[in-house]
Coordinates of C-alpha atoms in Angstrom, one line a residue:
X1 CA 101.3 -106.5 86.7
X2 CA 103.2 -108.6 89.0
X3 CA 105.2 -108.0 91.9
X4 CA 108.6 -108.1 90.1
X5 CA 107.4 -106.2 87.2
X6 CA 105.7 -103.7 89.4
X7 CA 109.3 -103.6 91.6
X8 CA 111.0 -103.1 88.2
X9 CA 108.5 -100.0 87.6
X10 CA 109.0 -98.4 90.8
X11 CA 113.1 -98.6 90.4
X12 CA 113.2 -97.7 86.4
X13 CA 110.9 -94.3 87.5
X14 CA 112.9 -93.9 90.8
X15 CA 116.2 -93.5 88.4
X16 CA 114.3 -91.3 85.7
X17 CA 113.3 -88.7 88.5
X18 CA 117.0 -89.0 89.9
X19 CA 118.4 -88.4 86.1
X20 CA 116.3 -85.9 85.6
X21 CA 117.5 -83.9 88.7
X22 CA 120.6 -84.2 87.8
X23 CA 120.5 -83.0 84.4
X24 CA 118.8 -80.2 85.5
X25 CA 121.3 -79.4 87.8
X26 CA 123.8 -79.5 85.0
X27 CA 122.1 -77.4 82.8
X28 CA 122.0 -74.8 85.6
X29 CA 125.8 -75.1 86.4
X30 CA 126.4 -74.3 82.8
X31 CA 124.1 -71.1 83.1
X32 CA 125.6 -70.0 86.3
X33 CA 128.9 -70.6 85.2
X34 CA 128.7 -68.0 82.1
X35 CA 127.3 -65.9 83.9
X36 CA 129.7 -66.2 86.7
X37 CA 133.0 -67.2 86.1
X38 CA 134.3 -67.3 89.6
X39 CA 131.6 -70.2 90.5
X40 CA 133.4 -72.8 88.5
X41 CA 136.9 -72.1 90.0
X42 CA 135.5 -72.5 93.5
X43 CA 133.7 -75.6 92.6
X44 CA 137.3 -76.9 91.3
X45 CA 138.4 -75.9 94.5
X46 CA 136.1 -77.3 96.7
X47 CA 136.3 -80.8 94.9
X48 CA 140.2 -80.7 95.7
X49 CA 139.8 -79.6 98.8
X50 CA 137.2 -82.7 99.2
X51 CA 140.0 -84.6 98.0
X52 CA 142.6 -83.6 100.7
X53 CA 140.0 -83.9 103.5
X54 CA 139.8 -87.7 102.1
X55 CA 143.8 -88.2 101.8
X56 CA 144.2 -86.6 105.1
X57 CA 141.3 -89.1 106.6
X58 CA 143.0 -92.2 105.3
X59 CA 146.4 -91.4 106.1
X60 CA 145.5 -90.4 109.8
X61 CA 146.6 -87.0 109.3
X62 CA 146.7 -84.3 112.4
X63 CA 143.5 -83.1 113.5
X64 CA 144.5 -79.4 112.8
X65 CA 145.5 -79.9 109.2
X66 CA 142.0 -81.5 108.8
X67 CA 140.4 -78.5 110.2
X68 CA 141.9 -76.0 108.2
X69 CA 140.7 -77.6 105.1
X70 CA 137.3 -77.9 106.9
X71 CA 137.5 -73.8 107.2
X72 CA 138.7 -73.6 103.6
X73 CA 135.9 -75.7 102.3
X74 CA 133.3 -73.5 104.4
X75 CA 135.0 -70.1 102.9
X76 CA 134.3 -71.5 99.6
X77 CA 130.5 -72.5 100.2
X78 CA 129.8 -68.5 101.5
X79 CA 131.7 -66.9 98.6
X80 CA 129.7 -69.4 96.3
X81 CA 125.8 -68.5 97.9
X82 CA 127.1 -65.0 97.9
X83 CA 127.5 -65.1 94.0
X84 CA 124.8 -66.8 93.8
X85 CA 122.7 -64.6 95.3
X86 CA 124.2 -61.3 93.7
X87 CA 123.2 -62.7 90.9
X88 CA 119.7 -63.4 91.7
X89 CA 119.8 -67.5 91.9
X90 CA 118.3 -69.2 94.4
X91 CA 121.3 -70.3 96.8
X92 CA 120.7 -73.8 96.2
X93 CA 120.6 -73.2 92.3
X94 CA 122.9 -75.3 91.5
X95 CA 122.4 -78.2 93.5
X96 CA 119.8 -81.4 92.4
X97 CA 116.5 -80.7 93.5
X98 CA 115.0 -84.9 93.7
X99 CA 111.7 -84.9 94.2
X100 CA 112.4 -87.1 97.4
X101 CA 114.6 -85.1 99.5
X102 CA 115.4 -88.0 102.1
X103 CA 117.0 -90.4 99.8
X104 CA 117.9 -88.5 97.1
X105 CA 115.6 -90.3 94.2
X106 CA 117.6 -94.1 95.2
X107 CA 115.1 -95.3 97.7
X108 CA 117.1 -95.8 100.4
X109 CA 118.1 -94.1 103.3
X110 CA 120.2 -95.5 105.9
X111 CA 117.5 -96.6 108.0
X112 CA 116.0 -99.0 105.2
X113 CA 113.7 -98.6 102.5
X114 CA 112.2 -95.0 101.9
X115 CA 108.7 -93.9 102.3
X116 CA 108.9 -92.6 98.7
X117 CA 108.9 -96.2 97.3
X118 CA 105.5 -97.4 99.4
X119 CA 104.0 -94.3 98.1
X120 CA 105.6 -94.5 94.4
X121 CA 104.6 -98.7 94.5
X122 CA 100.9 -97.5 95.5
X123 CA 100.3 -94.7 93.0
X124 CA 101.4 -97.3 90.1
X125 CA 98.9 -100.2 91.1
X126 CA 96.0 -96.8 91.7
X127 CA 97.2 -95.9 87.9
X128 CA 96.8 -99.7 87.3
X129 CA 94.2 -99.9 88.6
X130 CA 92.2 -96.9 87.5
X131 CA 93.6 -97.1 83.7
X132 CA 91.0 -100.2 82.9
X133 CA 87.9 -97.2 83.6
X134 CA 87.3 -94.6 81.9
X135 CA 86.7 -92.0 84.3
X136 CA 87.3 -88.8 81.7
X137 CA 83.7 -90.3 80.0
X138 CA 81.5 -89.7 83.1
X139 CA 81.0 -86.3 84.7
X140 CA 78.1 -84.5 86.9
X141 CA 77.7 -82.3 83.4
X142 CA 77.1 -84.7 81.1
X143 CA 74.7 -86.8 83.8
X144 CA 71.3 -86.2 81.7
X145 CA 67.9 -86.0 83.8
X146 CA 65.9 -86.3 80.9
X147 CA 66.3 -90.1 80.9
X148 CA 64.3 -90.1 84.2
X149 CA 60.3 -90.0 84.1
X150 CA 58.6 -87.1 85.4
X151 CA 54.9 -89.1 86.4
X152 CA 54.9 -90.1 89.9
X153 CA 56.2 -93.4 90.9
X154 CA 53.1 -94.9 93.4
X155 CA 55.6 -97.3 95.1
X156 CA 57.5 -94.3 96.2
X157 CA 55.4 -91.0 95.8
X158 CA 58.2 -89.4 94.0
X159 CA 59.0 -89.2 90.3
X160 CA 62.2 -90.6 89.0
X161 CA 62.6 -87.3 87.9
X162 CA 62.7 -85.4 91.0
X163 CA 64.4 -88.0 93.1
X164 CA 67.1 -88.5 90.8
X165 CA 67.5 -84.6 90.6
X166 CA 68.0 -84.7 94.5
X167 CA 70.4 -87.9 94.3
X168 CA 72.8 -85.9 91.5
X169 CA 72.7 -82.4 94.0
X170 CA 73.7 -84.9 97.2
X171 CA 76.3 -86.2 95.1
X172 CA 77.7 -82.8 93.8
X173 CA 78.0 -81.8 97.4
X174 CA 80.1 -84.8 98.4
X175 CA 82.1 -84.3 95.6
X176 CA 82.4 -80.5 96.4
X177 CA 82.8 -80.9 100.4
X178 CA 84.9 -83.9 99.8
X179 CA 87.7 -85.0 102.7
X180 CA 89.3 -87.7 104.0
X181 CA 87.0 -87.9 107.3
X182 CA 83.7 -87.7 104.2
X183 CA 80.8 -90.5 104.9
X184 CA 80.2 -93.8 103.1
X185 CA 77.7 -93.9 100.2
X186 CA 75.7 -96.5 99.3
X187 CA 73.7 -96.0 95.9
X188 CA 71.6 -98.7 95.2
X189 CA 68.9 -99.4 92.7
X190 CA 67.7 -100.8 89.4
X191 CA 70.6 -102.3 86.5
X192 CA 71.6 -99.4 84.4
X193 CA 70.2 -96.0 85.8
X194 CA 73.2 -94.4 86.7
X195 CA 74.7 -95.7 89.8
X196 CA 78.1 -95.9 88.0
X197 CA 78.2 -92.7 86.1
X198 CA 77.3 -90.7 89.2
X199 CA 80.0 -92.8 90.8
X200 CA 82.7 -92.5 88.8
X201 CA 81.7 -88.3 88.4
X202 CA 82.4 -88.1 92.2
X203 CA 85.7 -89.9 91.1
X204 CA 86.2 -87.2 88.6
X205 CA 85.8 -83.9 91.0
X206 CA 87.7 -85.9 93.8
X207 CA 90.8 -86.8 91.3
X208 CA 90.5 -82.9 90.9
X209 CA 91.7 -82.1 94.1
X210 CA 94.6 -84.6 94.1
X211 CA 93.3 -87.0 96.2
X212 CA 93.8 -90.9 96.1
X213 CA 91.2 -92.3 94.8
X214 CA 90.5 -96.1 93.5
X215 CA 87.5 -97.2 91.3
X216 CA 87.3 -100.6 91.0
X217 CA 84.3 -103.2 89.4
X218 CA 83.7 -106.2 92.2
X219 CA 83.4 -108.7 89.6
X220 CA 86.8 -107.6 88.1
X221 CA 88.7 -106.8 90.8
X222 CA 87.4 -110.3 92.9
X223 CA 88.0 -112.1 90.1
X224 CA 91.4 -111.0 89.5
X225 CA 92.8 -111.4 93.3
X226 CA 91.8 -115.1 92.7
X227 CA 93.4 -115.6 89.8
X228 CA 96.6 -114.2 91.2
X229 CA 96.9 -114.7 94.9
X230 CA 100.8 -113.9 95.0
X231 CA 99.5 -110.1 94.0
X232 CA 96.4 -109.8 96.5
X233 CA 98.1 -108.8 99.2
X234 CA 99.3 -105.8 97.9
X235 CA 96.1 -104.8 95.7
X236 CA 94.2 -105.2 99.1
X237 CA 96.7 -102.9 100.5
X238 CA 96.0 -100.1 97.7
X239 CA 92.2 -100.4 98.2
X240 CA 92.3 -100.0 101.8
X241 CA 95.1 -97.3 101.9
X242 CA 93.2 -94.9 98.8
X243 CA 91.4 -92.0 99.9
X244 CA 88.1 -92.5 98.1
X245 CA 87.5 -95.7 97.1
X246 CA 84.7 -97.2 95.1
X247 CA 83.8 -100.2 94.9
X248 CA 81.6 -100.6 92.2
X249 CA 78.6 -103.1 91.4
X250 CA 78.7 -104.9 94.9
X251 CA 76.8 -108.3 94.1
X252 CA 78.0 -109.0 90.7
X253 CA 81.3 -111.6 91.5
X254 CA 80.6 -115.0 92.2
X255 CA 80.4 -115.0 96.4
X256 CA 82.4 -117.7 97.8
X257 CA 84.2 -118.0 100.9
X258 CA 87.4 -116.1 99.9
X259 CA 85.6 -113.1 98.5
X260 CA 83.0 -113.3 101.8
X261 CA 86.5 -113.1 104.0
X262 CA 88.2 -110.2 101.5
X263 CA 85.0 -108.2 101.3
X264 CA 84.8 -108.5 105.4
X265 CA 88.4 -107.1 105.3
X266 CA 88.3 -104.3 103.3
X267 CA 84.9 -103.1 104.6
X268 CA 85.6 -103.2 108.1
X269 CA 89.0 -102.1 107.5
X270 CA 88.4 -98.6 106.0
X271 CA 85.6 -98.4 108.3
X272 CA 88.2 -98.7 111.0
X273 CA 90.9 -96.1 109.7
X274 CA 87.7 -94.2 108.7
X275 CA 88.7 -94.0 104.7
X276 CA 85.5 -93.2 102.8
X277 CA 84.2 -96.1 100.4
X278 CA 81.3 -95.2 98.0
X279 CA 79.3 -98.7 97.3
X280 CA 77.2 -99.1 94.2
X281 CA 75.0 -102.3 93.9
X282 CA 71.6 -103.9 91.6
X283 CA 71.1 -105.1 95.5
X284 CA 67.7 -103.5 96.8
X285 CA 66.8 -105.8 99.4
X286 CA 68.4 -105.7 102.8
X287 CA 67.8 -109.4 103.5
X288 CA 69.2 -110.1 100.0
X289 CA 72.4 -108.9 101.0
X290 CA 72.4 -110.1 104.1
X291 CA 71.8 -113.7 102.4
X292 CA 74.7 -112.9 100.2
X293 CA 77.1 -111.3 102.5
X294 CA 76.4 -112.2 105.3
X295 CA 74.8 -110.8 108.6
X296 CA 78.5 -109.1 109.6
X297 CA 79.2 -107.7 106.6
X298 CA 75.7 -106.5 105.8
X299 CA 75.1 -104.7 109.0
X300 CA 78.6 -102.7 108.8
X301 CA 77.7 -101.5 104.7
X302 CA 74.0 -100.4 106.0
X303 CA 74.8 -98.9 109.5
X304 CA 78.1 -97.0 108.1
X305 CA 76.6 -95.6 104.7
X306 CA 74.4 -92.6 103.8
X307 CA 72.1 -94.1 101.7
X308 CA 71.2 -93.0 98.1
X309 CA 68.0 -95.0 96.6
X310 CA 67.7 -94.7 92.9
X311 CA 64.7 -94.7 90.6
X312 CA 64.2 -95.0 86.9
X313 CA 64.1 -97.4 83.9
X314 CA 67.5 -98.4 82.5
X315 CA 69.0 -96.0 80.2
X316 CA 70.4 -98.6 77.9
X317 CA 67.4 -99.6 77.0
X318 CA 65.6 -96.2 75.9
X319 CA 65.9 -95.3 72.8

């Protein structure tokens, strides 16, 4: 979406949260006031004496005059909480309860824009973002080790079998001890033997515990920052702010100089605010992506990651 429609989003969902405050509160006046009678004759009163505070204001009137209807107003708001709480309702029962407190549910306050609106804009673009994977069809129980070969590998002295056993129990402990201070991963191996569903199961368990996390496909989301370079700013900023973000089948965009300078950015950026990045690739050659990447970018994937090597025959292809 673009900036003005994502702008649009932010404000129509800011005013549905702010609506539906209100109405709440509405609906809980009405139950308060048949239930107690008095409250709505003391809200009467305090809105007129609300109005003679403001008549008294704009006409200059004496500063004791104002006061008294100050004291009035206050002796109104302790025989209302003390009804209120008689009755057993919270003493703020009646009032809007926004789910921003600062600025109400308008996204202001009078210092400039509220930190509800970056937070609101962010989760939309990670919903935006996330909607185009389907992260509810890959979990660690449905991640089968049946496709994998049990007969040693010679190039390895392991069978895919047992190392992919030990690759699916590292990732269930990352997704189990997961925190914003967790490690890089960087799964690499063969096309098709699971680098993405293990991925996106992390995804799955870390979503769980209502962290921010962004999955995204390097070919997509390259391409699609190119395409629209008015909206790259701010889709950079979403990667780089998410908790957990993955960054899935490094080596698969077409490399040029713009994706070479992004790719820099977002690696050494989370590596310098210390937001974990989980890194799947086909890449299984060091001096490959070195060749690709670069020597900079290279050495700061390697020397930041815990590395998780992969074995097995693509999936796809068994029958």
């Amino acid at each position: 979406m673009t900036k003005e429609e994502l702008r649009r989003k932010v404000q129509l969902e800011l005013s549905r949260r702010r609506q539906r405050a209100i109405t709440l509160a509405e609906d809980n006046k009405a139950i308060a006031y048949h239930k107690i009678p008095r409250l709505l004759v003391l809200d009467n009163l305090s809105i007129d004496i609300g109005i003679q505070l403001a008549r008294l204001g704009a006409a200059g009137g004496h500063l004791e005059e104002r006061e008294e209807q100050k004291r009035l107003l206050d002796e109104v708001a302790k025989e209302r909480r003390a009804l209120l709480v008689e009755a057993n309702f919270a003493p703020d029962f009646l009032e809007p309860r926004y789910t921003c407190p600062n600025c109400k549910d308008v996204g202001r306050t009078p210092q400039g824009i509220c930190s509800c609106v970056t937070l609101l804009t962010q989760k939309l673009r990670r919903d935006e973002i996330n909607a185009r994977f389907p992260l509810s069809m890959c979990s660690f129980e449905n991640f089968s080790l049946l496709h994998y070969k049990e007969e040693i590998d010679p190039a390895f002295g392991i069978s895919a079998r047992e190392q992919m056993t030990e690759v699916l129990e590292r990732c269930k402990r990352y997704a189990a001890e997961f925190r914003k201070s967790s490690p890089n991963l960087y799964l690499f191996g063969e096309t098709g033997i699971g680098k993405t569903h293990l991925a996106l199961s992390i995804a799955s368990e870390v979503l769980k515990k209502q962290f921010n996390v962004v999955y995204v496909s390097s070919q997509n989301i390259f391409f699609a920052m190119q395409q629209d370079r008015a909206e790259a700013a701010n889709i950079i900023e979403t990667l780089l702010a998410a908790d957990l973000l993955i960054l899935d089948d490094l080596g698969t965009e077409l490399v040029n100089a713009y994706v070479i300078s992004t790719l820099y950015n977002i690696v050494d950026t989370r590596m310098g605010r210390k937001r974990p990045t989980i890194y799947t690739t086909n890449i299984i050659d060091e001096a490959l992506l070195t060749a690709r990447y670069t020597e900079k970018i290279s050495s700061r994937l390697l020397g930041s990651c815990e590395m998780y090597r992969l074995l097995g025959d693509d999936i796809r292809l068994q029958s």
